PDB file of C-alpha atoms in Angstrom:
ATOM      1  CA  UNK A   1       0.000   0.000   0.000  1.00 53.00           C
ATOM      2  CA  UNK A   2       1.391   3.569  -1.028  1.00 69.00           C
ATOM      3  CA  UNK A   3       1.203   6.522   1.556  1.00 73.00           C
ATOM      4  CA  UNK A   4       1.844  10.108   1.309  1.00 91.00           C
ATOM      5  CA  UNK A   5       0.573   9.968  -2.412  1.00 94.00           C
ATOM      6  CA  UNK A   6       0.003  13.679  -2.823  1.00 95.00           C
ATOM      7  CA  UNK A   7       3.372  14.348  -1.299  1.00 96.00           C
ATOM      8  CA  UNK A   8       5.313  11.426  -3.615  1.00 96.00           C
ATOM      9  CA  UNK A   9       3.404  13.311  -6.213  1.00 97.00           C
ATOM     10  CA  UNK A  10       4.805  16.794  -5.575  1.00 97.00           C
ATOM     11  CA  UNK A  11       8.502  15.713  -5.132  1.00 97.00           C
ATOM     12  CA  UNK A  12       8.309  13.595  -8.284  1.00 97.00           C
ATOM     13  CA  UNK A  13       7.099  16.417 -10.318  1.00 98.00           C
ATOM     14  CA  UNK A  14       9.826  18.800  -8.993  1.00 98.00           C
ATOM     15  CA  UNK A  15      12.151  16.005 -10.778  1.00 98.00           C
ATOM     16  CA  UNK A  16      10.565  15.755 -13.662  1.00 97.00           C
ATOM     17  CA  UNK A  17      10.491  19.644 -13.907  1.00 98.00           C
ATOM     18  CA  UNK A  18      14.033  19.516 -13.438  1.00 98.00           C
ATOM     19  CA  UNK A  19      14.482  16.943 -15.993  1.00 97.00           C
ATOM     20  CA  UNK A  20      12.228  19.050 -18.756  1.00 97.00           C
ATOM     21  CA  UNK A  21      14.610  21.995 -17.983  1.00 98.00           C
ATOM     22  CA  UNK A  22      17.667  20.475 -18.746  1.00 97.00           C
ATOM     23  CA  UNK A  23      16.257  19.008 -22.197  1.00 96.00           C
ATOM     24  CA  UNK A  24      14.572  22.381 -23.044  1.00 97.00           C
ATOM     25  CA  UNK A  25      18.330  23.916 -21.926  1.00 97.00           C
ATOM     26  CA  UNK A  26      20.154  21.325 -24.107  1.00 96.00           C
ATOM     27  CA  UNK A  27      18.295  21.724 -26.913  1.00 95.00           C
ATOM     28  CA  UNK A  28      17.359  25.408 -27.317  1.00 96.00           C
ATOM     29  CA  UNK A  29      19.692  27.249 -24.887  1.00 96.00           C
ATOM     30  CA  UNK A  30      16.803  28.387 -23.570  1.00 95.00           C
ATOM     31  CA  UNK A  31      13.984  27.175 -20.995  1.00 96.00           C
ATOM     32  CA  UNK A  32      10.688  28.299 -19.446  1.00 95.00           C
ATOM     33  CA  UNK A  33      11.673  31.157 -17.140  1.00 93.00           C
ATOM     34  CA  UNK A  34       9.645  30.307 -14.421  1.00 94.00           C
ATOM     35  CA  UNK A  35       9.770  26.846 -14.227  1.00 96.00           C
ATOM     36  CA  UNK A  36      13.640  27.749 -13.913  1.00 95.00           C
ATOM     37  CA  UNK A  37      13.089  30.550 -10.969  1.00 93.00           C
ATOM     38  CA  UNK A  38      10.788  27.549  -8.703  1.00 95.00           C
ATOM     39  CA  UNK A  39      13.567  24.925  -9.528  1.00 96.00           C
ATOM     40  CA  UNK A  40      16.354  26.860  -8.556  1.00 94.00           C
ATOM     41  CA  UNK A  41      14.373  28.449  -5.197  1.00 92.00           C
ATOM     42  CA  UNK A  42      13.897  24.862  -4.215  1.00 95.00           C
ATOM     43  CA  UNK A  43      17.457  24.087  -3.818  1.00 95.00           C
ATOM     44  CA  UNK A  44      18.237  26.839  -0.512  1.00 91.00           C
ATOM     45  CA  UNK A  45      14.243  25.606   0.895  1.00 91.00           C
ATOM     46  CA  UNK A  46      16.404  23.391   3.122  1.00 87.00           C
ATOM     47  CA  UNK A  47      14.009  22.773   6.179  1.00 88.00           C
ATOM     48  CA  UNK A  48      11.115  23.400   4.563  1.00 92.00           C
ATOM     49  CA  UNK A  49       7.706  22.639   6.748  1.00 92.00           C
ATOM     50  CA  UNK A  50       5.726  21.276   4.064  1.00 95.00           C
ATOM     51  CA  UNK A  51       6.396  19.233   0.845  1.00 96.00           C
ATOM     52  CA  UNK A  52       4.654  21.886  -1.388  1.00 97.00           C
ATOM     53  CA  UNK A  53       6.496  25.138   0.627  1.00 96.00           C
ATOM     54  CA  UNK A  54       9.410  24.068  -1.215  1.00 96.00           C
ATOM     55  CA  UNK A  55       8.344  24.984  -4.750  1.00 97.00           C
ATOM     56  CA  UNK A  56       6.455  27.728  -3.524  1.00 95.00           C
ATOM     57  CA  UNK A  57       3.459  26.910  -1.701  1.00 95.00           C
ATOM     58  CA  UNK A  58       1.631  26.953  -4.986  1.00 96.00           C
ATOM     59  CA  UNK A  59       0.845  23.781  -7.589  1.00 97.00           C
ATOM     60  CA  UNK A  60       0.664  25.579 -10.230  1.00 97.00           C
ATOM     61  CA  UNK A  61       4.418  26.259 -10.094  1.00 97.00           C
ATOM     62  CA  UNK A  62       4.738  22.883 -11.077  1.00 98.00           C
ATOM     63  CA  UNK A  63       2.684  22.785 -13.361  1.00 97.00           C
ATOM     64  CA  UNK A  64       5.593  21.840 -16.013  1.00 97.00           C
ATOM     65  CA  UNK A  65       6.568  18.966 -14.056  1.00 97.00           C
ATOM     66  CA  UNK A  66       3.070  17.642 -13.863  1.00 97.00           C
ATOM     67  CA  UNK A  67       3.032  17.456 -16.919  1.00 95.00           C
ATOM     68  CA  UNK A  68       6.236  16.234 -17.649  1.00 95.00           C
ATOM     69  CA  UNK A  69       4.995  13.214 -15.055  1.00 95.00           C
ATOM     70  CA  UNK A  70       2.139  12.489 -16.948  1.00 92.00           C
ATOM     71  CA  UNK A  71       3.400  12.149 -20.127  1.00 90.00           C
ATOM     72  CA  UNK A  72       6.071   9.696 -18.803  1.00 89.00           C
ATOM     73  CA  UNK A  73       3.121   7.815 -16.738  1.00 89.00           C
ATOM     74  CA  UNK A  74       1.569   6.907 -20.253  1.00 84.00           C
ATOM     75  CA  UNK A  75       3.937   6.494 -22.507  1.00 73.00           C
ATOM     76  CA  UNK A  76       2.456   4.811 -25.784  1.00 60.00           C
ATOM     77  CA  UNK A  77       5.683   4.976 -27.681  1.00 58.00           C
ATOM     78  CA  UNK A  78       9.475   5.770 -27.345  1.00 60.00           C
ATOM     79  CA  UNK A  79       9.679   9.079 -28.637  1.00 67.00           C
ATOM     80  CA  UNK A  80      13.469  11.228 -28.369  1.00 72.00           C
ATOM     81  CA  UNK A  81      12.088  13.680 -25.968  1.00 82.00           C
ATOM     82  CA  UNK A  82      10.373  10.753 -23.535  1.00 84.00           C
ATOM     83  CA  UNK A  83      13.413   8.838 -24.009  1.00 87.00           C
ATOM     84  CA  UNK A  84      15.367  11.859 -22.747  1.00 91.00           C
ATOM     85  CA  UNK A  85      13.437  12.516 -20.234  1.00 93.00           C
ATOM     86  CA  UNK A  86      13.121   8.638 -18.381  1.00 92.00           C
ATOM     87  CA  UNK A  87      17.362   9.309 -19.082  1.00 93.00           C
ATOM     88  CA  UNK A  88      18.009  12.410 -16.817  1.00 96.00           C
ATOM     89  CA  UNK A  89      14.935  11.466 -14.397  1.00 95.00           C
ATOM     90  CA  UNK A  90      16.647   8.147 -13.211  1.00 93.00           C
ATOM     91  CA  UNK A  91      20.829   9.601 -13.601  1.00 95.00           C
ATOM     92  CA  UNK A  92      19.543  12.143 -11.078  1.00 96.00           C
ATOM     93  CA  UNK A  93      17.934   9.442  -8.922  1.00 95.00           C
ATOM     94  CA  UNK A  94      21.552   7.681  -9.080  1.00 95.00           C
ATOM     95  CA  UNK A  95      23.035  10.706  -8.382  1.00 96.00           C
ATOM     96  CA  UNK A  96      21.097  11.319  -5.512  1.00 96.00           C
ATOM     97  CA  UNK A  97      21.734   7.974  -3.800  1.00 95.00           C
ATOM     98  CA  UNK A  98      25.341   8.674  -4.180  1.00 95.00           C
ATOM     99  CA  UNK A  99      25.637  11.727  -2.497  1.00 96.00           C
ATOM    100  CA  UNK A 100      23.337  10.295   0.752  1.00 95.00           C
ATOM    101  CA  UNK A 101      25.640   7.651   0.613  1.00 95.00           C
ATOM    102  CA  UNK A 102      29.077   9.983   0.753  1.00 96.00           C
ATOM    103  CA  UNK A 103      28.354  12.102   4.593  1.00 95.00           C
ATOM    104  CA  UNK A 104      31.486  14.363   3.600  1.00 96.00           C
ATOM    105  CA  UNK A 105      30.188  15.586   0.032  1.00 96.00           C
ATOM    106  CA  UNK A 106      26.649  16.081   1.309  1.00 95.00           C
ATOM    107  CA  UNK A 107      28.006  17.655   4.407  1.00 96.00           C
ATOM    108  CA  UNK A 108      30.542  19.988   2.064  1.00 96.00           C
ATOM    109  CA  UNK A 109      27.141  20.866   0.013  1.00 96.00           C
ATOM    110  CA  UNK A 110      24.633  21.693   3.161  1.00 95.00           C
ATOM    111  CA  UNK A 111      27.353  23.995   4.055  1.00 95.00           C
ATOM    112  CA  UNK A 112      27.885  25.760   0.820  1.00 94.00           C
ATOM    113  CA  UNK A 113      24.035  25.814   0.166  1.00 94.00           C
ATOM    114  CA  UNK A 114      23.799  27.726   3.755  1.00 92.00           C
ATOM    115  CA  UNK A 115      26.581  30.708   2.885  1.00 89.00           C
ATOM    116  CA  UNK A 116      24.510  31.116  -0.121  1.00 87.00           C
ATOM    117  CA  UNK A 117      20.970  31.474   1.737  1.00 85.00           C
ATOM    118  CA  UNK A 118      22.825  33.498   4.134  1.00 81.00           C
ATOM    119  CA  UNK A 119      23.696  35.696   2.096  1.00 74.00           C
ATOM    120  CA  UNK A 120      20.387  36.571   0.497  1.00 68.00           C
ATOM    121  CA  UNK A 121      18.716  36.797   3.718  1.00 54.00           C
ATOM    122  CA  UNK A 122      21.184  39.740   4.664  1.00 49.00           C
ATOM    123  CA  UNK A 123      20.473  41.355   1.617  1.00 48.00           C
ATOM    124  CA  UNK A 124      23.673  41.096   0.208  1.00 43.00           C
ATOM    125  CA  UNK A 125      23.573  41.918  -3.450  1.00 45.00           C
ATOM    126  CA  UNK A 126      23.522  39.052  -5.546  1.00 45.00           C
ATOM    127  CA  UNK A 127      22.096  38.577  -9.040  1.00 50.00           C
ATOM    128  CA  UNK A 128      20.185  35.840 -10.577  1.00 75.00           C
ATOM    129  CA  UNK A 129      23.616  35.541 -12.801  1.00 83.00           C
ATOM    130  CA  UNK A 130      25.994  35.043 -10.284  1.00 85.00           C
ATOM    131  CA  UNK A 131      23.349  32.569  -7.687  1.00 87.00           C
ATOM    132  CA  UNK A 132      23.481  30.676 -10.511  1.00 92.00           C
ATOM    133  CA  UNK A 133      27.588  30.306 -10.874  1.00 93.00           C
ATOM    134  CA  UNK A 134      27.304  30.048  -7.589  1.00 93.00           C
ATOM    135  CA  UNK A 135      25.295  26.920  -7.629  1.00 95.00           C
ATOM    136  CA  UNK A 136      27.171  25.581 -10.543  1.00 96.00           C
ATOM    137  CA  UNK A 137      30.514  25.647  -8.672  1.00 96.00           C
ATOM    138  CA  UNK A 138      28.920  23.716  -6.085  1.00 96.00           C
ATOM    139  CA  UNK A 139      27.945  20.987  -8.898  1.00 96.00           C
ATOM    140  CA  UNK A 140      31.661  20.589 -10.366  1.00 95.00           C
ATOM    141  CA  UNK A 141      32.569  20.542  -6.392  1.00 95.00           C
ATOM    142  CA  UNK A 142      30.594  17.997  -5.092  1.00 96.00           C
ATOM    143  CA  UNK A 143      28.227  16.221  -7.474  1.00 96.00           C
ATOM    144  CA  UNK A 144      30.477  15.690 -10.477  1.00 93.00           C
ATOM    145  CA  UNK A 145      33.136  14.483  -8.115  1.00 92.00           C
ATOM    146  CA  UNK A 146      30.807  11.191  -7.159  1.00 92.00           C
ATOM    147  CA  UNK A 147      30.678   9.645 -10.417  1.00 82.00           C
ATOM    148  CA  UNK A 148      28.048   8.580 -12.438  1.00 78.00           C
ATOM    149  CA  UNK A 149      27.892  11.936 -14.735  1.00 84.00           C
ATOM    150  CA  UNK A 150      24.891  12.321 -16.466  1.00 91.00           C
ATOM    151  CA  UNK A 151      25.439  12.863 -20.171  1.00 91.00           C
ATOM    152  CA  UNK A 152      23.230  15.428 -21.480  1.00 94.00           C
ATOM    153  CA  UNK A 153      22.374  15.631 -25.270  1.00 92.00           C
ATOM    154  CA  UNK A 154      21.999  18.620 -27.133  1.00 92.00           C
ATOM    155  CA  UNK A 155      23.648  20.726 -30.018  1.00 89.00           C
ATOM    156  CA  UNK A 156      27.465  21.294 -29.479  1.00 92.00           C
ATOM    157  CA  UNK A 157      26.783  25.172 -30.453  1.00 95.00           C
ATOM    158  CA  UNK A 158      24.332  25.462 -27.399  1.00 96.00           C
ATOM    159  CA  UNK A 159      26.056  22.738 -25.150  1.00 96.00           C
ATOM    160  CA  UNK A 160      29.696  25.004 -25.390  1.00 95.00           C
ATOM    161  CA  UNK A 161      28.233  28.382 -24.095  1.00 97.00           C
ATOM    162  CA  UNK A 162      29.367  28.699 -20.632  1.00 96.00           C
ATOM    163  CA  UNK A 163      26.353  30.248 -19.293  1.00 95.00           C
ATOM    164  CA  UNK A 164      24.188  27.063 -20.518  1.00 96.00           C
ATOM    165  CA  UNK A 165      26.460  24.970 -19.077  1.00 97.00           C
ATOM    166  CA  UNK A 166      25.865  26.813 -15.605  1.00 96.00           C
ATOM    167  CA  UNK A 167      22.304  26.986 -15.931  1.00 96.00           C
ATOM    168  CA  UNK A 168      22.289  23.275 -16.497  1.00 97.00           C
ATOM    169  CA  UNK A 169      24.346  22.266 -13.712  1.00 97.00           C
ATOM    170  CA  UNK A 170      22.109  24.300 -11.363  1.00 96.00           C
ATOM    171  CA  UNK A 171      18.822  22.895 -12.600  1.00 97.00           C
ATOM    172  CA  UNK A 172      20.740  18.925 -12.343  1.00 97.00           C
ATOM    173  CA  UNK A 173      21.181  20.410  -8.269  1.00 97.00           C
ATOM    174  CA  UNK A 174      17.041  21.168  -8.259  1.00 97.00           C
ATOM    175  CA  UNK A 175      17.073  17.699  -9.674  1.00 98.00           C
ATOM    176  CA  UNK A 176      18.631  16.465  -6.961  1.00 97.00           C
ATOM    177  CA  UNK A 177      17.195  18.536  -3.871  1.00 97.00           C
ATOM    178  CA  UNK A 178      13.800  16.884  -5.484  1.00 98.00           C
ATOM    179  CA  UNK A 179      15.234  13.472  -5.355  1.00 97.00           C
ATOM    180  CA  UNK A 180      15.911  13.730  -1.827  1.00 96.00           C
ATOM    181  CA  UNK A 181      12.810  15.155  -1.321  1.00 96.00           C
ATOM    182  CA  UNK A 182      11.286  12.466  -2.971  1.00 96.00           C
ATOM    183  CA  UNK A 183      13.500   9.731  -0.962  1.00 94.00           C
ATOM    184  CA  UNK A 184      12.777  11.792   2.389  1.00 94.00           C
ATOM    185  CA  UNK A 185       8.615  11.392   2.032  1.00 94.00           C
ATOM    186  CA  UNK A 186       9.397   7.729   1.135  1.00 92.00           C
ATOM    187  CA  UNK A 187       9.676   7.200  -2.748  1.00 91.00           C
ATOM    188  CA  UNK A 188      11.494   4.528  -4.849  1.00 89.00           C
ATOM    189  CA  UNK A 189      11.524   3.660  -8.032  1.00 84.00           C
ATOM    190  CA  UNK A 190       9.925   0.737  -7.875  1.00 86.00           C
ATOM    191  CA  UNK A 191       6.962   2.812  -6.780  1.00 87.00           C
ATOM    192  CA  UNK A 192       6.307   4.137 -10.361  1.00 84.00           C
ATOM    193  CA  UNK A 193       6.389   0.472 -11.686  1.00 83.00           C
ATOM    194  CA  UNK A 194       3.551  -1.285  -9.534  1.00 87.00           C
ATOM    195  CA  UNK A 195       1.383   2.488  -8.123  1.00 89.00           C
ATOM    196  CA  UNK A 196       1.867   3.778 -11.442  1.00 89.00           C
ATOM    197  CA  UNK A 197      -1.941   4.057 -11.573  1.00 91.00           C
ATOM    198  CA  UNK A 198      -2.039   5.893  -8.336  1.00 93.00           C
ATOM    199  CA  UNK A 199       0.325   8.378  -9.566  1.00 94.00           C
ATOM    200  CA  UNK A 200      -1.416   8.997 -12.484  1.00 93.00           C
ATOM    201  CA  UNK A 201      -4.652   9.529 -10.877  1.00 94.00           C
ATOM    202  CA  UNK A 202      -3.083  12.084  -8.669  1.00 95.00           C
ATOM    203  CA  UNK A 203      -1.418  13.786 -11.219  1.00 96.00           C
ATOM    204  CA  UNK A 204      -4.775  14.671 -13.359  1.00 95.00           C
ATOM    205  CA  UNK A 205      -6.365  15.396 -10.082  1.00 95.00           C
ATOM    206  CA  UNK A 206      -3.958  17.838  -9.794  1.00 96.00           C
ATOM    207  CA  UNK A 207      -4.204  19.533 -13.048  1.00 95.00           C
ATOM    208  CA  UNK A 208      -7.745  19.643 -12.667  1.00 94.00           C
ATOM    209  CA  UNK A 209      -7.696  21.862 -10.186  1.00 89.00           C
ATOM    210  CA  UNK A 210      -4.926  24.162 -11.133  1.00 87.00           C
ATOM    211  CA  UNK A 211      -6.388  24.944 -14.098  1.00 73.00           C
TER     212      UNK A 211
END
């Protein structure tokens, strides 16, 4: 029997958002603005006191990631983009098992994440462009140091521009915060083999009354 469904629900979608970022980010340069803003907000909501205060407090800020979840919940056919998207979803899943596993790399990242909160909370100036450098340090840091890179497709003319790369690496961290989020309310992946129904059901629930 599955518990928690809505909140299983919410933390999956925040993946899958993550996951439609980086394709829309590896194909275009470009992604949906903000989608982006929720994802990356989601990383410094550290001790957050509800599963839906992290993106928010809102559905409808996931509303991409809904979406995103219920396409992959009834897939008919193996399309690039679906294929894509199953690809990231479960290399940030491995990724996030990883760094639970390593205490001194998710210790080194709680910290970092913290001098960064600080800092907005005091005001101190910081724009979107360098939060977002910021958060893609902390990537090469800690994440990419634990193996298992995910390999994300796109067009080398998009994939070389430095700010694309950043913006990438941040959105693969919102992945991950999800993940754990996910993990923490008591997901696995075998969940979305045998409640798939249950998920699904949820998920148009959802929509239904966000729109």
């Amino acid at each position: 029997m599955i518990k928690n469904i809505n909140s299983l629900t919410l933390s999956l979608a925040g993946l899958c958002q993550a996951a439609h970022l980086v394709y829309q980010l590896s194909q275009t340069g470009n992604c949906d603005d903000e989608a982006f803003k929720i994802s990356i907000e989601s990383i410094l909501n550290m001790n957050p006191k509800t599963v839906l205060s992290v993106y928010g407090d809102d559905e409808k800020n996931l509303n991409l990631g809904f979406n995103t979840l219920l396409t992959i919940l009834n897939i008919t056919n193996n399309t690039s983009i679906s294929f894509y998207l199953i690809k990231y979803i479960f290399g940030i899943m491995v990724l996030e098992r990883k760094l639970i596993k390593n205490k001194i790399a998710l210790k080194n990242l709680s910290y970092r994440l913290r001098i960064i909160k600080k800092n907005k909370v005091r005001n101190i100036e910081i724009n979107d462009i360098n939060m977002i450098n910021e958060l893609s340090e902390i990537y090469l840091d800690v994440i990419s140091t634990l193996g298992s890179r995910i390999k994300i497709v796109g067009t080398a003319s998009i994939l070389n521009k430095v700010e694309v790369q950043s913006k990438l690496r941040s959105i693969l961290l919102a992945g991950i915060r999800s993940a754990v989020l996910w993990r923490q309310v008591g997901g696995n992946r075998l969940q979305l083999i045998f409640f798939r129904n249950r998920f699904n059901i949820e998920v148009k629930r959802i929509l239904v009354n966000i729109k």
